[in-house]
XYZ file of C-alpha atoms in Angstrom:
670
model
C 100.355 59.042 86.698
C 100.141 62.210 89.070
C 99.534 65.288 87.362
C 99.970 68.625 89.298
C 98.792 71.923 88.229
C 99.229 75.294 89.967
C 96.592 78.124 89.865
C 96.276 81.721 91.294
C 93.304 82.411 93.612
C 92.046 84.887 96.162
C 90.734 84.199 99.687
C 87.083 84.931 99.880
C 86.770 85.331 103.491
C 85.477 88.405 105.449
C 88.852 89.320 106.488
C 90.901 92.553 105.965
C 93.813 90.723 104.347
C 92.142 89.417 101.289
C 95.093 87.112 100.426
C 96.360 86.150 97.088
C 96.450 82.249 97.028
C 98.576 79.694 95.170
C 96.319 76.549 94.647
C 97.833 73.193 94.009
C 95.651 70.610 92.169
C 96.542 67.034 91.736
C 94.529 64.936 89.291
C 91.837 67.595 89.222
C 91.398 67.816 92.899
C 92.794 70.671 95.151
C 95.506 69.309 97.485
C 97.125 72.400 98.818
C 96.600 75.946 99.317
C 99.454 78.555 100.144
C 100.131 82.118 100.089
C 101.097 83.728 96.697
C 104.797 84.792 97.288
C 104.519 87.186 94.342
C 101.696 89.309 95.777
C 102.892 92.472 97.246
C 100.940 92.144 100.535
C 100.510 88.454 100.939
C 104.065 87.523 100.139
C 103.530 83.754 100.620
C 101.996 84.111 104.176
C 98.529 83.020 104.810
C 96.568 81.981 108.042
C 96.254 78.327 109.128
C 92.576 78.211 108.526
C 92.790 78.915 104.924
C 95.416 76.372 104.558
C 92.547 73.892 105.347
C 90.516 75.177 102.410
C 91.197 71.939 100.358
C 89.499 69.978 103.312
C 86.571 72.537 103.320
C 86.115 72.468 99.497
C 86.297 68.702 99.350
C 84.529 67.986 102.702
C 82.372 64.945 102.903
C 79.489 67.121 104.039
C 79.384 69.359 100.995
C 76.038 70.025 99.593
C 76.076 68.806 95.968
C 72.165 68.702 95.006
C 69.088 70.558 95.767
C 66.891 69.400 98.464
C 63.469 69.747 99.665
C 62.217 69.426 103.316
C 60.172 66.371 104.104
C 59.692 66.465 107.733
C 59.026 69.316 110.435
C 61.169 72.284 110.548
C 64.271 71.764 112.745
C 64.820 68.026 112.286
C 67.003 68.306 109.087
C 64.922 65.927 107.102
C 65.352 66.485 103.311
C 65.097 64.569 100.003
C 66.854 65.234 96.895
C 65.168 67.200 94.073
C 66.226 68.682 90.829
C 67.105 72.230 89.971
C 64.014 72.361 87.732
C 61.839 71.350 90.764
C 63.628 73.659 93.017
C 63.107 76.589 90.656
C 59.539 75.611 90.165
C 58.897 75.575 93.966
C 60.728 78.902 94.581
C 59.098 80.799 91.769
C 55.503 79.595 92.240
C 55.784 80.289 96.121
C 57.052 83.784 95.253
C 54.307 84.385 92.986
C 51.562 83.412 95.211
C 53.018 85.342 98.110
C 53.184 88.302 96.105
C 49.525 87.995 94.952
C 48.288 87.627 98.646
C 50.580 89.680 100.727
C 52.480 91.946 98.450
C 56.025 92.001 97.200
C 57.394 93.333 100.456
C 56.591 90.012 102.210
C 59.750 88.493 100.508
C 62.964 89.444 102.146
C 66.677 88.419 100.961
C 69.032 87.691 103.900
C 72.700 87.750 103.129
C 76.024 89.242 103.995
C 79.758 88.451 103.101
C 80.166 84.829 103.536
C 81.946 85.232 100.153
C 83.352 88.603 99.562
C 83.501 88.363 95.768
C 81.639 91.431 94.525
C 79.694 89.767 91.904
C 78.673 86.895 94.261
C 77.944 88.920 97.214
C 76.392 92.228 95.808
C 75.948 91.708 92.200
C 73.429 89.535 90.275
C 71.525 89.062 93.598
C 70.942 92.731 94.029
C 69.518 92.878 90.542
C 67.339 90.108 91.013
C 65.660 91.318 94.221
C 65.650 94.920 92.983
C 63.698 93.788 89.816
C 61.367 91.699 91.989
C 60.829 94.581 94.348
C 61.525 92.687 97.483
C 61.920 94.201 101.015
C 65.249 95.833 101.379
C 67.679 94.440 103.965
C 69.879 96.668 106.045
C 73.097 94.735 106.116
C 74.593 96.404 109.241
C 75.586 93.482 111.398
C 79.426 94.140 111.120
C 81.133 97.457 110.983
C 78.503 100.107 110.211
C 78.708 101.782 113.757
C 82.426 102.390 113.373
C 82.387 103.315 109.701
C 79.695 105.967 110.273
C 81.502 107.136 113.347
C 84.808 107.660 111.663
C 82.972 109.321 108.633
C 81.557 111.798 110.937
C 85.101 113.040 111.645
C 86.885 112.372 108.465
C 84.041 112.152 105.837
C 84.938 108.965 104.333
C 85.583 105.487 105.675
C 89.242 105.315 104.380
C 92.831 105.722 106.084
C 96.343 105.372 105.183
C 97.972 102.514 102.974
C 98.961 99.754 105.433
C 102.033 99.184 103.475
C 103.210 102.627 104.874
C 103.093 101.295 108.463
C 106.595 99.836 108.396
C 107.699 103.542 108.971
C 105.397 104.073 111.901
C 107.339 104.713 115.235
C 104.194 104.164 117.381
C 101.554 101.668 116.345
C 98.247 101.520 118.810
C 95.923 98.812 118.033
C 92.715 99.671 119.414
C 90.088 96.924 119.828
C 91.481 94.453 117.358
C 92.836 91.081 117.700
C 95.396 91.321 114.911
C 97.126 88.066 115.260
C 93.792 86.321 114.685
C 91.958 88.782 112.229
C 94.567 90.867 110.361
C 97.782 88.718 110.036
C 99.663 91.012 107.729
C 99.133 94.064 109.612
C 101.150 92.082 112.337
C 104.031 91.413 109.952
C 104.095 95.088 108.962
C 104.112 96.097 112.642
C 107.033 93.552 113.411
C 108.935 95.340 110.650
C 108.365 98.684 112.217
C 109.300 97.173 115.682
C 112.672 96.179 114.351
C 113.146 99.832 113.284
C 112.263 101.021 116.833
C 108.539 101.305 116.875
C 106.633 100.627 119.941
C 103.379 98.599 119.692
C 100.459 99.352 122.132
C 97.301 97.389 122.414
C 94.135 98.553 123.967
C 91.642 95.954 124.578
C 89.249 94.403 127.074
C 91.044 90.891 126.826
C 94.570 89.750 127.210
C 94.444 88.153 123.698
C 97.146 86.828 121.490
C 97.608 90.437 120.309
C 97.952 91.883 123.853
C 100.655 89.331 124.558
C 102.355 90.194 121.723
C 102.547 93.932 122.342
C 104.994 96.006 124.208
C 102.364 97.706 126.146
C 98.822 96.497 126.954
C 96.126 98.796 128.377
C 93.097 96.629 129.471
C 90.049 98.638 129.762
C 86.459 98.093 130.898
C 84.393 97.042 127.928
C 82.395 99.973 126.425
C 84.796 102.676 127.905
C 86.534 103.361 124.851
C 84.872 106.907 124.400
C 85.854 107.865 127.769
C 89.461 106.718 127.171
C 89.549 108.839 123.972
C 88.330 111.904 125.670
C 90.722 111.308 128.457
C 93.660 111.184 125.987
C 92.449 114.417 124.305
C 92.311 115.990 127.449
C 95.912 115.038 128.341
C 97.244 115.892 125.015
C 95.665 119.424 124.964
C 96.916 120.049 128.845
C 100.255 119.112 128.098
C 100.596 120.859 124.721
C 101.269 117.529 122.744
C 99.197 118.807 119.875
C 100.009 120.421 116.494
C 98.341 123.636 116.304
C 99.404 124.769 112.841
C 97.916 121.222 111.463
C 94.722 121.841 113.619
C 94.220 125.488 112.504
C 94.837 124.468 108.783
C 92.949 121.149 108.452
C 90.288 120.998 111.318
C 87.194 122.611 112.587
C 85.458 122.411 116.043
C 88.702 122.289 118.158
C 87.542 124.532 120.837
C 84.363 122.676 121.260
C 86.140 119.320 121.345
C 88.495 120.961 123.961
C 85.650 121.673 126.220
C 84.181 118.298 125.991
C 87.514 116.825 126.899
C 87.793 119.256 130.044
C 85.075 117.140 131.586
C 87.394 113.871 131.374
C 90.217 114.435 133.755
C 92.469 111.486 134.504
C 90.813 110.732 137.986
C 87.346 110.449 136.162
C 88.656 108.503 133.150
C 90.539 105.912 135.491
C 87.362 105.151 137.304
C 85.540 104.847 134.187
C 87.979 102.617 132.302
C 89.676 100.793 135.006
C 93.095 102.085 134.109
C 95.570 103.621 136.590
C 96.250 107.294 136.188
C 99.909 106.808 135.557
C 98.891 104.586 132.705
C 96.723 107.303 131.193
C 99.652 109.816 131.369
C 102.121 107.112 129.983
C 99.735 106.424 126.968
C 99.072 109.976 126.454
C 102.654 111.042 126.460
C 103.704 108.291 124.053
C 100.961 109.248 121.419
C 101.633 112.958 121.990
C 105.577 112.671 121.645
C 106.163 109.772 119.182
C 105.772 110.510 115.481
C 104.749 109.019 113.006
C 101.919 107.329 114.820
C 99.429 104.856 113.582
C 96.088 103.875 115.038
C 94.802 100.684 113.850
C 90.849 100.877 114.967
C 89.316 97.639 115.168
C 85.708 96.214 115.042
C 85.742 95.060 118.706
C 84.789 98.578 120.272
C 82.119 99.368 117.891
C 79.927 96.361 118.862
C 78.792 98.305 121.983
C 75.696 100.550 121.970
C 78.165 103.708 121.992
C 80.280 102.110 119.262
C 79.748 105.163 116.766
C 80.661 107.629 119.418
C 83.698 105.768 120.491
C 84.951 105.461 116.976
C 84.194 108.987 116.111
C 86.216 110.360 119.143
C 89.222 107.964 118.671
C 89.452 109.180 114.851
C 90.110 112.682 116.408
C 93.522 111.881 117.767
C 95.446 111.750 114.633
C 94.375 115.255 113.797
C 95.233 116.576 117.144
C 98.843 115.524 116.803
C 99.258 116.261 112.979
C 99.761 112.677 111.944
C 97.856 112.747 108.489
C 100.123 113.281 105.494
C 103.266 111.802 107.405
C 104.572 108.451 105.911
C 103.486 105.777 108.503
C 101.122 108.448 110.099
C 97.329 108.563 110.431
C 94.710 105.829 111.054
C 93.035 102.960 109.545
C 89.609 101.726 110.328
C 89.017 100.480 106.890
C 89.937 101.037 103.314
C 86.918 99.574 101.428
C 85.741 103.199 100.435
C 88.710 103.448 97.955
C 87.400 100.891 95.674
C 84.411 102.844 94.368
C 82.558 100.425 92.047
C 79.874 101.635 89.852
C 77.283 100.241 91.963
C 74.579 101.692 89.710
C 75.491 99.331 86.934
C 76.365 96.505 89.272
C 73.349 96.350 91.203
C 70.711 98.223 89.050
C 68.770 99.947 91.784
C 66.712 101.713 89.137
C 64.983 98.336 88.684
C 63.144 98.532 92.109
C 59.754 99.811 91.947
C 59.900 101.223 95.616
C 63.591 101.586 96.433
C 62.713 103.784 99.507
C 60.084 101.184 100.715
C 59.952 99.158 103.861
C 63.328 97.514 104.864
C 64.359 95.151 107.795
C 67.471 95.451 109.747
C 69.426 92.171 109.601
C 70.216 92.444 113.273
C 66.518 92.545 114.122
C 65.535 89.590 111.954
C 64.026 87.909 114.971
C 61.648 90.887 115.746
C 60.752 91.032 111.803
C 59.732 87.697 111.855
C 57.251 88.133 114.600
C 55.627 91.158 112.969
C 52.402 89.860 111.461
C 50.967 93.356 110.684
C 53.668 93.518 107.967
C 54.575 89.802 107.580
C 57.573 88.380 105.940
C 56.273 85.225 104.107
C 59.473 84.240 102.147
C 63.058 84.445 103.372
C 66.024 83.805 100.870
C 69.231 83.112 102.924
C 72.687 83.128 101.228
C 76.273 84.104 102.298
C 75.233 84.104 105.765
C 73.964 81.817 108.601
C 71.432 83.898 110.617
C 70.538 80.928 112.884
C 73.885 81.059 114.238
C 75.141 84.809 113.750
C 72.142 87.062 114.461
C 71.497 88.204 117.982
C 68.683 87.315 120.028
C 68.634 83.662 118.674
C 65.540 82.526 120.656
C 63.374 85.087 118.643
C 65.192 84.371 115.431
C 64.569 80.690 115.761
C 61.175 81.137 116.948
C 60.511 83.169 113.627
C 62.339 80.399 111.401
C 60.151 77.826 112.725
C 56.886 79.526 111.381
C 55.219 76.928 109.177
C 53.996 79.894 106.980
C 57.334 81.234 106.330
C 58.788 79.916 103.124
C 62.747 79.651 103.486
C 65.420 79.040 100.939
C 68.973 78.635 101.873
C 71.805 78.600 99.456
C 75.162 77.209 101.111
C 78.001 74.778 100.885
C 76.677 72.981 103.907
C 73.704 72.086 106.045
C 74.303 74.970 108.337
C 72.170 75.819 111.450
C 69.989 77.943 109.005
C 69.232 74.914 106.848
C 67.619 73.231 109.814
C 64.698 75.637 109.049
C 64.701 75.632 105.332
C 62.009 74.447 102.906
C 64.533 74.232 100.078
C 68.157 73.865 100.441
C 70.416 74.802 97.381
C 74.009 73.713 96.983
C 76.632 76.731 96.565
C 79.877 76.584 94.747
C 82.991 77.571 96.637
C 85.037 80.482 95.405
C 87.486 78.242 93.730
C 84.580 77.576 91.274
C 83.794 81.251 90.576
C 84.937 83.875 88.395
C 85.017 87.120 90.627
C 86.690 90.407 91.805
C 87.848 91.204 94.985
C 88.752 94.251 97.020
C 90.204 94.352 100.475
C 88.707 96.628 103.236
C 92.283 97.051 104.485
C 94.951 96.906 101.832
C 94.647 98.723 98.330
C 94.718 95.951 95.896
C 92.000 94.672 93.560
C 92.267 91.181 92.473
C 90.630 89.043 90.009
C 89.590 85.498 90.989
C 89.358 82.924 88.075
C 87.918 79.493 88.616
C 90.457 76.721 89.410
C 88.040 73.758 89.190
C 84.472 72.991 87.762
C 81.626 73.126 90.067
C 81.210 70.041 92.234
C 78.033 68.096 91.796
C 75.130 70.344 90.813
C 76.499 73.477 92.680
C 75.704 76.794 91.539
C 77.266 80.168 92.320
C 74.971 83.098 93.576
C 75.626 84.756 90.199
C 74.236 81.720 88.207
C 71.542 81.024 90.807
C 69.884 84.644 90.642
C 70.582 84.732 87.039
C 68.497 81.552 86.242
C 65.916 82.653 88.804
C 65.333 85.855 86.971
C 64.658 83.905 83.801
C 62.274 81.599 85.570
C 60.367 84.666 87.027
C 59.943 86.055 83.445
C 62.401 89.105 84.054
C 63.316 90.319 80.322
C 65.724 93.125 81.082
C 68.920 92.790 79.192
C 71.109 92.967 82.463
C 70.313 89.442 83.325
C 71.910 88.203 80.198
C 75.225 89.463 81.420
C 78.092 87.221 82.113
C 80.417 87.553 85.176
C 83.029 89.285 82.917
C 80.378 91.754 82.009
C 79.494 92.512 85.478
C 83.330 92.975 86.465
C 83.580 95.404 83.774
C 80.515 97.215 84.890
C 81.960 97.434 88.484
C 85.247 98.944 87.195
C 83.502 101.370 84.877
C 83.443 104.463 87.280
C 85.144 107.525 85.491
C 84.266 109.669 88.525
C 86.628 107.722 90.830
C 90.235 108.610 91.020
C 91.085 105.505 92.564
C 89.930 103.156 89.827
C 91.299 105.258 87.218
C 92.889 103.197 84.370
C 92.167 99.651 86.073
C 90.926 97.359 83.554
C 89.599 93.737 83.456
C 92.547 92.938 80.857
C 95.140 94.144 83.412
C 93.433 92.079 86.228
C 93.403 88.818 84.170
C 97.141 89.421 82.938
C 98.501 90.217 86.449
C 95.995 89.131 88.883
C 95.887 92.256 90.864
C 96.289 96.056 90.502
C 96.747 98.667 93.178
C 94.193 101.438 93.597
C 95.745 104.879 92.543
C 96.145 107.068 95.467
C 98.148 110.244 95.613
C 98.511 113.312 97.781
C 95.645 115.228 96.085
C 93.159 112.470 96.710
C 94.002 111.508 100.292
C 94.098 113.046 103.647
C 94.794 115.777 104.504
C 94.846 117.369 101.164
C 91.369 115.926 100.393
C 89.135 115.695 103.306
C 85.600 114.763 102.009
C 83.412 116.214 104.945
C 80.852 119.116 104.203
C 83.340 121.712 105.312
C 86.355 120.135 103.674
C 88.057 119.911 107.140
C 88.272 117.141 109.770
C 85.358 117.521 111.999
C 86.580 117.697 115.616
C 83.025 118.839 116.445
C 79.920 117.526 114.892
C 75.950 118.336 115.054
C 75.625 114.674 116.009
C 77.782 114.835 119.071
C 75.176 116.037 121.419
C 72.954 113.029 120.599
C 75.827 110.542 120.823
C 76.791 111.927 124.229
C 73.214 111.246 125.639
C 73.514 107.496 124.366
C 74.642 105.553 127.516
C 75.653 102.025 127.823
C 72.872 99.600 128.690
C 71.876 98.778 132.366
C 73.064 95.330 133.597
C 69.497 94.699 135.007
C 70.925 92.968 137.857
C 73.434 90.630 135.713
C 76.792 91.218 137.113
C 78.866 90.082 134.132
C 79.572 91.874 130.933
C 79.898 89.170 128.270
C 82.257 89.865 125.277
C 81.949 87.201 122.235
C 84.763 87.926 119.896
C 86.228 85.946 117.164
C 88.591 82.908 117.624
C 91.905 81.975 115.888
C 90.498 79.089 114.017
C 87.232 80.047 112.563
C 85.744 83.108 110.892
C 82.222 83.741 112.435
C 80.755 80.325 111.941
C 82.743 79.465 108.659
C 85.183 76.535 109.381
C 83.343 75.503 112.689
C 82.365 72.206 111.168
C 85.785 71.150 110.341
C 87.098 68.724 112.818
C 90.705 69.321 112.223
C 90.088 73.123 113.280
C 87.812 72.264 115.996
C 90.457 70.223 117.774
C 92.644 73.360 117.855
C 89.909 75.314 119.856
C 87.526 74.851 122.606
C 84.160 76.629 123.414
C 85.131 78.064 126.718
C 84.406 81.083 128.587
C 87.225 82.918 130.441
C 86.511 84.172 133.984
C 88.612 86.009 136.410
C 89.714 84.159 139.531
C 88.199 86.645 141.930
C 84.754 85.836 140.215
C 85.322 82.184 139.820
C 86.225 81.573 143.618
C 83.199 82.637 145.390
C 81.099 80.607 142.970
C 83.217 77.557 143.416
C 83.856 77.375 139.733
C 87.263 75.861 138.592
C 88.627 75.342 134.953
C 86.861 72.727 133.166
C 83.572 73.130 135.095
C 80.345 73.217 132.972
C 78.700 76.523 133.774
C 75.417 78.161 132.516
C 75.283 81.699 131.253
C 72.032 83.357 131.340
C 69.945 86.463 131.078
C 66.406 87.511 130.104
C 67.035 86.510 126.677
C 68.280 82.885 127.043
C 70.934 80.579 128.562
C 74.032 78.864 127.019
C 76.244 76.356 128.796
C 79.992 76.053 128.152
C 83.222 75.138 130.135
C 84.855 77.718 132.291
C 88.497 78.595 131.922
C 89.857 80.677 134.968
C 92.342 83.359 134.032
C 93.650 86.530 134.823
C 93.631 87.513 131.025
C 90.053 88.987 131.583
C 89.123 91.606 134.167
C 86.859 91.304 137.131
C 83.205 91.155 136.063
C 84.038 90.513 132.456
C 83.342 87.125 130.516
C 84.981 86.378 127.339
C 84.137 83.636 124.801
C 85.534 83.314 121.302
C 83.963 81.855 118.211
C 80.557 80.869 116.959
C 80.315 77.142 117.199
C 77.639 75.183 115.258
C 74.840 73.825 117.674
C 75.588 70.313 118.968
C 72.644 69.172 121.201
C 74.701 66.032 122.317
C 77.336 68.429 123.795
C 74.587 70.846 125.122
C 76.311 73.505 122.778
C 74.164 76.384 121.213
C 74.804 79.802 119.680
C 76.286 82.230 122.061
C 73.797 84.709 120.516
C 71.021 83.263 122.563
C 72.352 85.784 124.953
C 72.865 88.889 122.821
C 70.522 91.563 122.238
C 68.984 92.904 118.847
C 69.379 96.488 120.195
C 71.030 98.800 117.642
C 74.094 100.931 117.936
C 74.111 104.768 118.295
C 75.154 105.216 114.750
C 74.740 102.901 111.641
C 72.087 100.657 113.055
C 74.826 98.314 113.897
C 75.044 95.243 116.042
C 75.538 95.545 119.824
C 76.880 92.005 120.447
C 79.263 93.406 123.392
C 76.655 95.434 125.289
C 75.594 92.017 126.928
C 75.137 91.341 130.441
C 74.768 87.817 132.168
C 74.933 85.935 135.448
C 76.533 82.574 135.779
C 75.912 79.264 137.722
C 77.373 75.915 137.632
C 75.470 73.741 135.122
């Protein structure tokens, strides 16, 4: 007899939409995942890859038991062990390392493979704080842009995206919405039906660019020049709101002087746009209101990513968009969910919180540093042997026989190749957790819809049990997931969380953060001056930070996300692999003199490494620019390796962020 049940859940992916899910189970097994029609943002719509979550959850390659390496690092040779054996190995090795090298020789390495707060920055933080481990700077994603935005606006928050159905002009800058922010596309389409124009600024004619009414294709890394060029034209043509500027901003005259150095002729030469395109774009932004700027992650992955975002975020203030329904900007909204991080993470447990730290983008460099050696690496919610830049150096470090590496994951990822101990992780369907979005304004409770498969454990359970094995006696290690969710919500100083309770979330599934005119732009501007900072003390330093030299490599390589994967997540699912190809897009004028045709196998190379993939000749990219999408797991048989063998571990101008797109290569037929 077939028994079907239906359950509410939340998408755990590192994606702005944080969708509410409706899960169908048949005889105890998840058979279907759909969008929850009752959720005010999701409204029944989810992306194709999330519909494949039943396949991922019940995948034949799921890790179900702890394993220990039996052969050489790199050859995936493991044998099954018990959790007791795994815990004994981990704790005994940790204690020996601490005794011989000190506690700073142990490093956690994690990010947001699961966006649940309890399983991404909860019990793990308590454990490593109490242990006293080396701090990890988790800056691989959006820190450059977030810091740049905060220089101008004081806080990394923007407008409620639900308002954007009222926008009359929507500018999507450096964000492939159709592949990475589906529900913003839905809102934009509604606005379009009401007469709105949709503009895309990007380096690649991707799905979103083809959907837009206007597309402005710029040279990579020239977003800052374009922003200053638009400011120049807005001021020159008096398409600015002086009363708003006088009341809510500071530093206008200095910004005006900087913009005077970027006339249309100079900006056209820098960006690759035509002078008439600059005038057209400036006139649209200066005369259409309310206007909405959706600032993406793409532009911040250049060395000048902080400067670019900082300058772009000045634009809504110049035209007086803040405070208008459908007007303003949105880089991210995660800052509205002001958790009680002290209770959640317990930083007070760390004996030296200001001690040494490692930037996750430079893990390869850190693993070569024998003066301050990392002797133990604990990887969870991440796959550094695929996602970190400068992969040659990363994997050289991971191959060290004296490095004790533990990986906690759902699958044998590329990082597991170098592990001494591999631990099986639960999927989010097996966890209790709370989620926020870094785009919309709803908190959501995720309750487990199935028991853990095999011997899988959540991050919460793993680090709670490890704390006991390490002899940690603090009461906080006895907390349940529910206790920690209540701790996270217990922040009386936040006006946005005010009144949201665990009971409400359990009953309704979600609750909207509490925003009003007194707590949002422009009435509340959380800068030191209380005004939008059009000029800042950091500008001089940012202006001096230049894009890297190409070092004789004629092509700039952009390695953005693809439509079917999320970073390296889902890239081991054959059903999704079949819908994508690991190709590099090249302009016909660059392909022809090299006798390269679509389908040819070509080698991309620079001083850091080389990668081979098939070429696709297209005018969707500019001359001198190569674009590839997605992170594909290594496949030696197909000569396929991480594109991050080519990317540098240099850091951005603000936020110590990754600079994946400041990458120059040459090419040849393989």
